[in-house]
Short mmCIF file of C-alpha atoms and ligand atoms in Angstrom, two decimals:
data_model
loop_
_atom_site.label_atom_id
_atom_site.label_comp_id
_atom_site.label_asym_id
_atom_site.label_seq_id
_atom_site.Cartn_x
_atom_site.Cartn_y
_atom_site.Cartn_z
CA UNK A 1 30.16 1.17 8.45
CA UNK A 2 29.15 -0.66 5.55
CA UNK A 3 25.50 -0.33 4.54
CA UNK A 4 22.74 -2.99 5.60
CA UNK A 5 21.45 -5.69 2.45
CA UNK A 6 19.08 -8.45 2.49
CA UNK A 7 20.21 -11.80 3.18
CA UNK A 8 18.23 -13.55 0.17
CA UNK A 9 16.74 -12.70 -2.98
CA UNK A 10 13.17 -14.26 -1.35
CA UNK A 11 13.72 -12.27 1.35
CA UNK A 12 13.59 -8.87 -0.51
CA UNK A 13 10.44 -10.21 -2.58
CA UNK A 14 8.76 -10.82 0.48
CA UNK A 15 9.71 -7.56 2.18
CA UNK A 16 8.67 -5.54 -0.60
CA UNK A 17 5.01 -7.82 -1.42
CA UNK A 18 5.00 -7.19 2.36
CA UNK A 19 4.89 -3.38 2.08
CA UNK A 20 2.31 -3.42 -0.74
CA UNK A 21 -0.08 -6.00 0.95
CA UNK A 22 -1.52 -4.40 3.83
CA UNK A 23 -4.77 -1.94 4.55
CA UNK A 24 -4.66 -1.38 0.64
CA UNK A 25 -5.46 -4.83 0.02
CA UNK A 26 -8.61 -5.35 2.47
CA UNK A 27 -9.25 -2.41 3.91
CA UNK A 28 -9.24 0.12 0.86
CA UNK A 29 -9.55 -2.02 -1.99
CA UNK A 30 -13.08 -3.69 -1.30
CA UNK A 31 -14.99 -0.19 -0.63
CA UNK A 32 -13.32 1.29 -3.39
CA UNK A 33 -14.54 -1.40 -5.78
CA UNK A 34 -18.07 -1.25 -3.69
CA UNK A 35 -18.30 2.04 -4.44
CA UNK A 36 -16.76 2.03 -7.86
CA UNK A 37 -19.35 -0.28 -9.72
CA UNK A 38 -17.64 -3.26 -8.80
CA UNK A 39 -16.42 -5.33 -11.79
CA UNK A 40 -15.99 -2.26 -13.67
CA UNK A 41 -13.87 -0.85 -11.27
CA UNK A 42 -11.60 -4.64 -11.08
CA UNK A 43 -11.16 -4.56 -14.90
CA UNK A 44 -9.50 -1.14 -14.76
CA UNK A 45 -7.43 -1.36 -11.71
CA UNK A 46 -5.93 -4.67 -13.20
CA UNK A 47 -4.89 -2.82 -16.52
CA UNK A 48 -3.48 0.64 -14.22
CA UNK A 49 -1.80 -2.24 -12.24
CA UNK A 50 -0.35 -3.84 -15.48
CA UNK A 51 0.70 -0.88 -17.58
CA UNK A 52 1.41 2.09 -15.28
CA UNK A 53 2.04 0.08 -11.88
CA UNK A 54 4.84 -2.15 -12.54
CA UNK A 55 6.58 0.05 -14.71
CA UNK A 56 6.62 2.60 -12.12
CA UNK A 57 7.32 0.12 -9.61
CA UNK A 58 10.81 -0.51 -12.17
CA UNK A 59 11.70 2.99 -11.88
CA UNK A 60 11.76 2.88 -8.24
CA UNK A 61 14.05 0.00 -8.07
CA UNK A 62 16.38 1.46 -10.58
CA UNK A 63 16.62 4.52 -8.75
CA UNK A 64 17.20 2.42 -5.51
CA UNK A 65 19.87 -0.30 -6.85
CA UNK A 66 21.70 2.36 -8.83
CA UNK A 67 22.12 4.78 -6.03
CA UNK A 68 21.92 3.23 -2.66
CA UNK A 69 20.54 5.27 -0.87
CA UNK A 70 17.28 6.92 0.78
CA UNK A 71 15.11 8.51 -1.78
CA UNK A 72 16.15 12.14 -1.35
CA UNK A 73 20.12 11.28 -1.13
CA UNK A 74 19.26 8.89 -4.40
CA UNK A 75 17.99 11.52 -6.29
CA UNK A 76 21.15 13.90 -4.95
CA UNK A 77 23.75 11.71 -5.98
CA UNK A 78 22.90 10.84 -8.95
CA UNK A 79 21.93 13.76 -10.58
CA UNK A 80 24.07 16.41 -8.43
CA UNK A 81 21.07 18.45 -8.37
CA UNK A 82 19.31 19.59 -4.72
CA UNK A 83 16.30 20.63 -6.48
CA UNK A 84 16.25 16.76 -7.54
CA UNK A 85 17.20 15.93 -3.93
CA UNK A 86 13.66 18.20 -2.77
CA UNK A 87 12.12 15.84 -5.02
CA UNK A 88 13.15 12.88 -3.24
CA UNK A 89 12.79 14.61 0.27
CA UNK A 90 9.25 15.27 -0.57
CA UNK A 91 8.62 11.38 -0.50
CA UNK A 92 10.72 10.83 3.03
CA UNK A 93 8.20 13.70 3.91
CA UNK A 94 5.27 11.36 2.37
CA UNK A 95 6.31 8.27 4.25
CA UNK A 96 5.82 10.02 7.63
CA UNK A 97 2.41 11.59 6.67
CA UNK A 98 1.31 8.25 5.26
CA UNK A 99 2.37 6.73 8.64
CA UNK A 100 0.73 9.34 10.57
CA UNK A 101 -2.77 7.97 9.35
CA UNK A 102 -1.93 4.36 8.73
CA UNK A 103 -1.03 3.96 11.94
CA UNK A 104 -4.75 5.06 13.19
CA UNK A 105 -6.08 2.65 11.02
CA UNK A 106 -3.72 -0.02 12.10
CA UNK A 107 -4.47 0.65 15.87
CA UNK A 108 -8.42 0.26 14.93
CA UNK A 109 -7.43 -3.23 13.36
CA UNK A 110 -5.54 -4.03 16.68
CA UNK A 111 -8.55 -3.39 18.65
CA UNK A 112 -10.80 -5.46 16.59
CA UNK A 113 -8.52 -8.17 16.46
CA UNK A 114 -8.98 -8.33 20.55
CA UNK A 115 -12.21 -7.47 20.66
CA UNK A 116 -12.99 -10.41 18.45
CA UNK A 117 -11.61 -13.02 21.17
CA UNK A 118 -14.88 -11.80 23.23
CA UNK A 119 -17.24 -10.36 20.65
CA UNK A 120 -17.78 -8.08 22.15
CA UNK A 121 -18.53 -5.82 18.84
CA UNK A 122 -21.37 -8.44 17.89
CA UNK A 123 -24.21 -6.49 19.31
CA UNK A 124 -24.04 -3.19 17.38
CA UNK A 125 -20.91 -3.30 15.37
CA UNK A 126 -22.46 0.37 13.94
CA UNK A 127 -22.23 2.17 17.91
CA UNK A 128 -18.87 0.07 18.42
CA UNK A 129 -17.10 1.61 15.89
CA UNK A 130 -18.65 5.25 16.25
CA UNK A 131 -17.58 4.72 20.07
CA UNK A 132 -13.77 3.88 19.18
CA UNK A 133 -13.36 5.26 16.23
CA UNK A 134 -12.14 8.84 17.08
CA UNK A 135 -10.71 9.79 20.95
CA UNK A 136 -8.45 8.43 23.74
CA UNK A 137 -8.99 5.17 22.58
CA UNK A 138 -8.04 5.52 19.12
CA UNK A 139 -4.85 7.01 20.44
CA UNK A 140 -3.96 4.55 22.70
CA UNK A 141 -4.04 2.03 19.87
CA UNK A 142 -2.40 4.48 17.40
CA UNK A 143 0.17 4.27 20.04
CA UNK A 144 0.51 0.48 20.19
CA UNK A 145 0.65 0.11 16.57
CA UNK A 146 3.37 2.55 16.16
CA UNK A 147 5.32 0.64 19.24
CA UNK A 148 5.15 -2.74 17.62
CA UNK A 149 5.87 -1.23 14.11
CA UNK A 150 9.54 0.79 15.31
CA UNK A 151 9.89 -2.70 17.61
CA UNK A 152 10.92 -4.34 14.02
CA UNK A 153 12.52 -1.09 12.27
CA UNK A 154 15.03 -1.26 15.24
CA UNK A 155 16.16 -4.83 14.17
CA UNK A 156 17.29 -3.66 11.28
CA UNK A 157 16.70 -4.75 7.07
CA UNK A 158 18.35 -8.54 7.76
CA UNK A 159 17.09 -9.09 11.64
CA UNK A 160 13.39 -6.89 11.53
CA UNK A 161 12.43 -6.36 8.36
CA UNK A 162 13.30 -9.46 6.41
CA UNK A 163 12.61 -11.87 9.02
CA UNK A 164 9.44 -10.73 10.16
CA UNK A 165 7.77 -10.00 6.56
CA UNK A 166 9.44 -14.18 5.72
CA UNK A 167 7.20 -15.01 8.42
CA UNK A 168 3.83 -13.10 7.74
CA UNK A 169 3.61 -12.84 4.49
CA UNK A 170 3.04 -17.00 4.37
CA UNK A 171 1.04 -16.69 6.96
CA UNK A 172 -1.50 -13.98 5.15
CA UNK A 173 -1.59 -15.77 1.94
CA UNK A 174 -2.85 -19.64 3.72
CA UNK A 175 -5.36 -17.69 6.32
CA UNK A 176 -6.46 -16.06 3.02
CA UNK A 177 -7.09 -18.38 1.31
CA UNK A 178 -8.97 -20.40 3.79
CA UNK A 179 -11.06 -17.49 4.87
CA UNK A 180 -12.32 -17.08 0.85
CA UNK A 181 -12.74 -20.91 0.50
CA UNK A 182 -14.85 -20.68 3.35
CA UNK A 183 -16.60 -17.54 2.70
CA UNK A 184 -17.75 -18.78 -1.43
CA UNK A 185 -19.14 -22.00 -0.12
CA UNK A 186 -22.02 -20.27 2.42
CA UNK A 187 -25.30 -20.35 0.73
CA UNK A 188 -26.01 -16.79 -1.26
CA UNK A 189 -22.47 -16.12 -1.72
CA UNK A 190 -22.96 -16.44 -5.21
CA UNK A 191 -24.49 -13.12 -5.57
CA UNK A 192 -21.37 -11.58 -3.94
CA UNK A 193 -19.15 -12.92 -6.56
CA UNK A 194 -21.39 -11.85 -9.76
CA UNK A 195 -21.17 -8.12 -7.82
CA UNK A 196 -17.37 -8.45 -7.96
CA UNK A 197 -16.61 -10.82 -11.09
CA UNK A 198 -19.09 -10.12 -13.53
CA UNK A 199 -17.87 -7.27 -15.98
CA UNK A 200 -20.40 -4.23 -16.28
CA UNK A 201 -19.49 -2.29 -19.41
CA UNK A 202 -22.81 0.08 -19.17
CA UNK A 203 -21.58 1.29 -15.24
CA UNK A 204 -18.00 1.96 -16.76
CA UNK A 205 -18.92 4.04 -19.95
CA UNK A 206 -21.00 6.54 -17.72
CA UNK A 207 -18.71 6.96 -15.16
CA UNK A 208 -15.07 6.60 -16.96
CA UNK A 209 -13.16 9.25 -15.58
CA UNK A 210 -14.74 9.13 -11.99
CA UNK A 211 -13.46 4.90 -12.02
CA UNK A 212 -10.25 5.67 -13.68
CA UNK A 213 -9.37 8.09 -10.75
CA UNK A 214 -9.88 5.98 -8.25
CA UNK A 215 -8.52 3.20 -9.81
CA UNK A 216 -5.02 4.83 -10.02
CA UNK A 217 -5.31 5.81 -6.71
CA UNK A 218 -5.25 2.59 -5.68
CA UNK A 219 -3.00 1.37 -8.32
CA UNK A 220 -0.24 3.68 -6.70
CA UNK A 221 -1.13 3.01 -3.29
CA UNK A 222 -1.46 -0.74 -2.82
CA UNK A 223 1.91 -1.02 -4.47
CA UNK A 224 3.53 1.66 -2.42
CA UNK A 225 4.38 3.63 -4.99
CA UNK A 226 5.52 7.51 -5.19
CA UNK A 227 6.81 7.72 -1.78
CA UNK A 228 10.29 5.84 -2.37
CA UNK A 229 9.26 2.99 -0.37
CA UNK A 230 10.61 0.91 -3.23
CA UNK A 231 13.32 3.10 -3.84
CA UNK A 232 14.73 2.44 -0.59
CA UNK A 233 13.89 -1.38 -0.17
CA UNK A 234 15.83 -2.03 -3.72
CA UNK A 235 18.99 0.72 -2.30
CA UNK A 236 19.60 -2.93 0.10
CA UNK A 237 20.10 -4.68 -3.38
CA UNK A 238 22.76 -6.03 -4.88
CA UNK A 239 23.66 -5.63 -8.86
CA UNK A 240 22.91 -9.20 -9.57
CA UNK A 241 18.89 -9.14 -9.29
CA UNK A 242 16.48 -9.10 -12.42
CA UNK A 243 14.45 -6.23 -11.53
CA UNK A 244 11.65 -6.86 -13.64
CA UNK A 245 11.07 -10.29 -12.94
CA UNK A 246 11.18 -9.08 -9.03
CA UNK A 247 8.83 -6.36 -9.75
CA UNK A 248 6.48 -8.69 -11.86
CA UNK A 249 6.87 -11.21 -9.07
CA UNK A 250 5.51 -8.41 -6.52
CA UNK A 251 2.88 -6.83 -8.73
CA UNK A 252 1.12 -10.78 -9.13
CA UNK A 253 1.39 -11.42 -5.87
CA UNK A 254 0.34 -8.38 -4.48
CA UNK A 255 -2.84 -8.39 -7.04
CA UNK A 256 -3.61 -11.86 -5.61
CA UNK A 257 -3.90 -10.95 -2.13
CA UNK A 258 -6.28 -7.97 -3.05
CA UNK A 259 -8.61 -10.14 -5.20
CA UNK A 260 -8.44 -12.87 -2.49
CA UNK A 261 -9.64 -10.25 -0.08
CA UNK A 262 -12.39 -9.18 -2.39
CA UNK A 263 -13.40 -12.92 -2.85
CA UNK A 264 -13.36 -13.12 1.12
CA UNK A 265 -15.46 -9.16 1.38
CA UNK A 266 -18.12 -10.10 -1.15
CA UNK A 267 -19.36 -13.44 -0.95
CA UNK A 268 -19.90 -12.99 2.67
CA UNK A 269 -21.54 -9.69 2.89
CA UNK A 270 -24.16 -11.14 0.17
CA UNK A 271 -24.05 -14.30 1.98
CA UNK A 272 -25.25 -12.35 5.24
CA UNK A 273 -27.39 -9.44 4.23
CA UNK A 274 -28.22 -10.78 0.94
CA UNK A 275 -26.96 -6.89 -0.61
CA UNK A 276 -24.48 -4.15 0.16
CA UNK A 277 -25.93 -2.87 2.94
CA UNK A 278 -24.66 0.47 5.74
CA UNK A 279 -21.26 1.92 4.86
CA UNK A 280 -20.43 -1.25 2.90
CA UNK A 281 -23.04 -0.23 0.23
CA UNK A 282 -21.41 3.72 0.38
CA UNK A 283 -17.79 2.37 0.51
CA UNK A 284 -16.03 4.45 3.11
CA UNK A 285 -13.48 3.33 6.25
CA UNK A 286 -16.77 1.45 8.00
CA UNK A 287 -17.37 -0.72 5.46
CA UNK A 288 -14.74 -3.06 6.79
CA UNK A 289 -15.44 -1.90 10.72
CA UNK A 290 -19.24 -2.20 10.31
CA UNK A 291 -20.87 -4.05 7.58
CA UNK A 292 -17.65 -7.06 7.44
CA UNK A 293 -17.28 -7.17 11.58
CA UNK A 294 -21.02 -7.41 11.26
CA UNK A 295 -21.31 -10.32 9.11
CA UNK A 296 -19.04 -12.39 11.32
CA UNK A 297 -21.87 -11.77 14.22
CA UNK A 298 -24.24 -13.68 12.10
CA UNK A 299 -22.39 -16.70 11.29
CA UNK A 300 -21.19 -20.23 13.23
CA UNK A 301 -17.70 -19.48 14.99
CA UNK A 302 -18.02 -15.76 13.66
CA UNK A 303 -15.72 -15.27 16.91
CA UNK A 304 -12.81 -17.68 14.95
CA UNK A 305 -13.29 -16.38 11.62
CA UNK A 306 -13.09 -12.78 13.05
CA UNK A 307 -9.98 -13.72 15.32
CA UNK A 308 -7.98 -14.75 12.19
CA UNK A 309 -9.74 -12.08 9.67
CA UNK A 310 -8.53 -9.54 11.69
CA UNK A 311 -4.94 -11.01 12.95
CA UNK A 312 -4.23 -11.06 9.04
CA UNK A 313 -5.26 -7.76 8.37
CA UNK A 314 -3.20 -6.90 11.82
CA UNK A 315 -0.16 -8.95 9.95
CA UNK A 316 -0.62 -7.19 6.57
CA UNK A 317 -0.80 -3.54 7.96
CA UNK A 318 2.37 -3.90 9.95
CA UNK A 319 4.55 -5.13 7.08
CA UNK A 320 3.20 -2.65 5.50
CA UNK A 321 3.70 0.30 8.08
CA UNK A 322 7.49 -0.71 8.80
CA UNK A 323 8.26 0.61 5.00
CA UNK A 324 6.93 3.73 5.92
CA UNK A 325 8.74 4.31 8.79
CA UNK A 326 11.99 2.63 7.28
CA UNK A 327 12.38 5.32 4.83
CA UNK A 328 12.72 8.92 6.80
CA UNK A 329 14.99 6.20 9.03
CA UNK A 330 16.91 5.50 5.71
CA UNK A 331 17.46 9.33 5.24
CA UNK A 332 18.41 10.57 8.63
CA UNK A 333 21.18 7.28 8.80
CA UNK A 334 22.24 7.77 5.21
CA UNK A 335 22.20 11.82 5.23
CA UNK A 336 22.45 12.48 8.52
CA UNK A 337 24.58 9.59 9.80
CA UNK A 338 22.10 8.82 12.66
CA UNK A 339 22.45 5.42 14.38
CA UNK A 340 19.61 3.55 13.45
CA UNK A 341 18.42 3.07 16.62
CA UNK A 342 17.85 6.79 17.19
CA UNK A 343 16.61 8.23 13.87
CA UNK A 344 13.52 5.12 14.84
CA UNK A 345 13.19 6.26 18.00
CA UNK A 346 13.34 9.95 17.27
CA UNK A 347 11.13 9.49 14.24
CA UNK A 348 8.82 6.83 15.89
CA UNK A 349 8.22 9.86 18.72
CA UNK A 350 7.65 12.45 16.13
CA UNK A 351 4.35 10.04 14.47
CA UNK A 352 3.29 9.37 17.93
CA UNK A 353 2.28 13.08 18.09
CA UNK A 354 1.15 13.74 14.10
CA UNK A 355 -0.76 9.93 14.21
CA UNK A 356 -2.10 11.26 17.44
CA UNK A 357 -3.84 14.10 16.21
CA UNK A 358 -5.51 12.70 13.48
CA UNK A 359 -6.76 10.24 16.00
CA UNK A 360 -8.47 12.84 17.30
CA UNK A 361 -9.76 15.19 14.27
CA UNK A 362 -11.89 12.85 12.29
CA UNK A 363 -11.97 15.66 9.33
CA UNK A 364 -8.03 15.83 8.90
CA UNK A 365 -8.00 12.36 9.19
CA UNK A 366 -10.84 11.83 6.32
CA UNK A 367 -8.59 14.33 4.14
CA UNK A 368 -5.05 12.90 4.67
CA UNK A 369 -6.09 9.31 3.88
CA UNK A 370 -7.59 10.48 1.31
CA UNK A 371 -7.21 13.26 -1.00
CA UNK A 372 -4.11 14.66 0.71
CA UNK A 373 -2.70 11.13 -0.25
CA UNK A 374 -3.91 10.54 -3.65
CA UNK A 375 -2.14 13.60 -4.53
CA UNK A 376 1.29 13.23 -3.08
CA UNK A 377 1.94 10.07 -4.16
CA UNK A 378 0.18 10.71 -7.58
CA UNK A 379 2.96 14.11 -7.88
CA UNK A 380 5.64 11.68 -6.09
CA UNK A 381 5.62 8.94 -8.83
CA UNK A 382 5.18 11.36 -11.58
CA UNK A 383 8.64 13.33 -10.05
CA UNK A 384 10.23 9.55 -10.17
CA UNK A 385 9.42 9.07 -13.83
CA UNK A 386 10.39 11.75 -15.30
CA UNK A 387 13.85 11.76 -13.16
CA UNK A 388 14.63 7.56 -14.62
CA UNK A 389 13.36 8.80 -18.02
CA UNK A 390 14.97 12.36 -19.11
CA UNK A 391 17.72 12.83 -16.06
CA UNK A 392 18.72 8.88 -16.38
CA UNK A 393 17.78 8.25 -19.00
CA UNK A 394 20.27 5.57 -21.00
CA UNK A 395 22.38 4.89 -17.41
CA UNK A 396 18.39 3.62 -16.44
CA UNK A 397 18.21 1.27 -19.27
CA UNK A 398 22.00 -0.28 -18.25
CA UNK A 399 20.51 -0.60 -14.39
CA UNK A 400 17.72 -2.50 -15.52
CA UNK A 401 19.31 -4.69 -17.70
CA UNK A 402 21.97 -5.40 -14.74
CA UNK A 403 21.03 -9.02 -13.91
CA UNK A 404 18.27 -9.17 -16.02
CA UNK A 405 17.52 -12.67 -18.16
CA UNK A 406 17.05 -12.59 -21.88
CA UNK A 407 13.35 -11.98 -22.03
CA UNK A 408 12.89 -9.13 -19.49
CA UNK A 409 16.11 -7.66 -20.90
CA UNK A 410 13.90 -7.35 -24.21
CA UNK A 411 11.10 -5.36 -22.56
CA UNK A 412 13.96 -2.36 -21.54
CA UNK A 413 13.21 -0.22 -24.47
CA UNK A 414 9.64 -0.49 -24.54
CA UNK A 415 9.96 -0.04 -20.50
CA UNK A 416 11.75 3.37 -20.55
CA UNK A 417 9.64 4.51 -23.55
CA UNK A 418 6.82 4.76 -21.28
CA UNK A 419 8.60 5.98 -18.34
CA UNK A 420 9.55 9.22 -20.51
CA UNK A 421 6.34 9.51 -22.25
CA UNK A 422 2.91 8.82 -21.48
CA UNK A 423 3.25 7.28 -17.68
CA UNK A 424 4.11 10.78 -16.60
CA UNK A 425 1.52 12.05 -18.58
CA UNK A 426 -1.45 10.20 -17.26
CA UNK A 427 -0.21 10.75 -13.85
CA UNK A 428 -0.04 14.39 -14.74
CA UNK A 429 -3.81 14.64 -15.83
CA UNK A 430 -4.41 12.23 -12.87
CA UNK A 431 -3.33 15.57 -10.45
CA UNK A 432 -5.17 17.58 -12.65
CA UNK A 433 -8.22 16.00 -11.66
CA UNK A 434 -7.48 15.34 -8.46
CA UNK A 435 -7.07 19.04 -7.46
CA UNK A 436 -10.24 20.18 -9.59
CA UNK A 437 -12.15 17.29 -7.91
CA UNK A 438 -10.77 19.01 -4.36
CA UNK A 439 -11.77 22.45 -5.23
CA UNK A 440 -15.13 21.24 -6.28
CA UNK A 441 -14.99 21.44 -9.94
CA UNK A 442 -16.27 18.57 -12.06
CA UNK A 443 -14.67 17.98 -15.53
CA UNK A 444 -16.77 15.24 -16.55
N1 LIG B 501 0.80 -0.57 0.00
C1 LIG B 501 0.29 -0.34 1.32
C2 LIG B 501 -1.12 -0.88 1.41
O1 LIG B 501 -1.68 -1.29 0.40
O2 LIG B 501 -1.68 -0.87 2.49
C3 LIG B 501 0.30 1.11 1.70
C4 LIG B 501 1.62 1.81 1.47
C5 LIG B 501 2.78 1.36 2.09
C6 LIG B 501 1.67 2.92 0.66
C7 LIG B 501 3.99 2.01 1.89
C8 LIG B 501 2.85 3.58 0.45
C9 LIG B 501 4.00 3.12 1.06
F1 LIG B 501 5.13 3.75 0.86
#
């Protein structure tokens, strides 16, 4: 059987921005910058995003293109090594715990996408959230969310993926757009946007290492990196695509969407409480549950603006969730020569049980989202690196120059410098901290 490939160039773009737009972007992104200083925290995610983000995202795709294949038979194949192969196993492993928590988010964005038709959140969006959040309930739209998200894995990389992310991600970018045009024109949304635009170097120098942290985090997680997400999304490639203008292409697009969301977040929790105010002032999953689904309660036609703030959020988490769940899929049909349709069925059956008990253990479900996840995709990426730059190594530089145009060709050397060097470094410190931050000592 030969092996599945996107129909257009456009189409793969879109798949991929699809995967890295999603709860990232307007779910994790604003409370991370709320709680992060703001600006401060903007400036430095934009430079993590610049130099360690899209030249990790290139290393991905190499590995992807070069290999065809899943992450853990990429890493196989090409270096004959199984202790390479673990390597790339440990990400399929990632994409299912990822999913397992994702997809309790996503049902929670389901839920407030419905409830938004009636409003009925508008009274006490505080006690609607604490009611839902954890329980029955939160499994039952775990479950939904997981249904809808194997519904477009079983059509396949040309029929599901492609043609559903061609459809959304258009779709995110104009309700977006009109949501933030709206949002900066209500009266006191101008303090909003100093709180997210306007650089603070004093909150940056005394708390540097605390906003570099969790500004790689993010970095790594909005562009779904160090799982092998992109590994397997470029193994559909053909040898004809300039990876780094793709990758650039993502990286901008993808950055858009998450300052678009902030310029949507800020303006109109400013606009409405005049300050950060409940779990939007501490950051944390209610920020977006609470203090945002609270705002739209205190506005004209909050029930509209809520309908379509949550139905993109809905839109964004589900092309995102499908590139979870596409790459264990990926491994058991490449590896394992599973049909397609049962390694998503099997696999969709095995998250219905993991997502299903973090639905109901609101401690596991605070660590896997978050520490559990910095640190596997912070060791993930870090594993990817330093396979591209020392096992690789020249054969990476000839994949990335395969279909490359005369300017991004240029950037190769400079490009696989870093990959050998100081990216793997800096992610290696960033575990470092990580895991002293987790067993409660502070460096800094
Ligand atoms: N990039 C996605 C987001 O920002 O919501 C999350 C994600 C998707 C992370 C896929 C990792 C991944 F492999």
């Amino acid at each position: 059987m030969t092996r599945e490939s996107w129909h257009t160039r456009v189409g793969f773009i879109l798949a991929a921005v699809g995967s890295a737009v999603g709860l990232g972007n307007i779910w994790r992104f604003p409370w991370m910058t709320a709680e992060n200083g703001g600006s401060a925290f903007l400036v430095v995610y934009l430079a993590i995003i610049l130099l360690v983000g899209v030249p990790g995202l290139l290393a991905e795709f190499v590995i992807g293109r070069r290999s065809q294949r899943n992450p853990a038979g990429a890493l196989y194949r090409l270096s004959g090594s199984k202790s390479w192969g673990a390597v790339g196993l440990f990400g399929v492993v990632t994409g299912i715990v990822l999913l397992s928590f994702y997809s309790v988010v996503g049902g929670w964005i389901l839920r407030y996408f419905l409830a938004s038709f009636t409003g009925s959140y508008f009274g006490s969006p505080g006690a609607y959230f604490e009611a839902i959040d954890f329980g029955a309930s939160a499994v039952g739209y775990h479950v939904a969310f997981l249904g809808l998200t194997a519904l477009i894995v079983l059509g396949g990389v040309r029929d599901g993926i492609e043609k559903a992310t061609k459809v959304m991600m258009p779709a995110i970018v104009v309700l977006l757009v009109a949501l933030a045009a709206w949002a900066v024109s209500q009266p006191g949304a101008g303090a909003g946007l100093s709180f997210y635009l306007d650089f603070d170097a004093a909150y940056l120098q005394d708390n540097f290492a605390d906003v570099v942290g969790a500004a790689a985090g993010q970095a790594l997680f909005t562009l779904s990196l160090g799982v092998g997400t992109m590994i397997t999304y470029a193994s559909y490639l053909g040898d004809d695509h300039d990876l780094a203008f793709d990758g650039a292409a993502i990286a901008v697009l993808n950055t858009g969407v998450g300052v678009l969301a902030g310029l949507v977040v800020f303006p109109l929790l400013f606009a409405t409480f005049g300050e950060l105010t409940g779990p939007a002032a501490g950051g944390g999953p209610g920020a977006l549950f609470v203090s945002i689904a609270g705002a739209f309660s205190q506005v004209p036609f909050g029930e509209v603006l809520a309908v379509l703030f949550f139905g993109v959020i809905a839109l964004a988490a589900l092309s995102s969730s499908i590139s979870m769940l596409e790459i264990p899929v990926a491994y058991l049909v490449d590896e394992h020569g599973a049909s397609r349709r049962s390694a998503t069925l099997g696999l969709a059956g095995l998250v219905l049980l993991t997502g299903s008990v973090n639905a109901l253990n609101p401690g596991l479900f605070t660590f896997v989202s978050g520490p559990l996840v910095d640190l596997m995709l912070t060791a993930g990426l870090a594993g990817f690196l330093v396979f591209v730059g020392w096992v690789l190594g020249r054969d990476a530089l000839a994949e990335f120059d395969s279909g490359a145009g005369r300017a991004t060709k240029s950037l190769g050397p400079a490009w696989l410098w870093s990959v050998r060097t100081i990216l793997p470094l800096f992610l290696l410190a960033t575990l470092a901290l990580n895991l002293l931050a987790l067993a409660g000592v502070s460096v800094f």
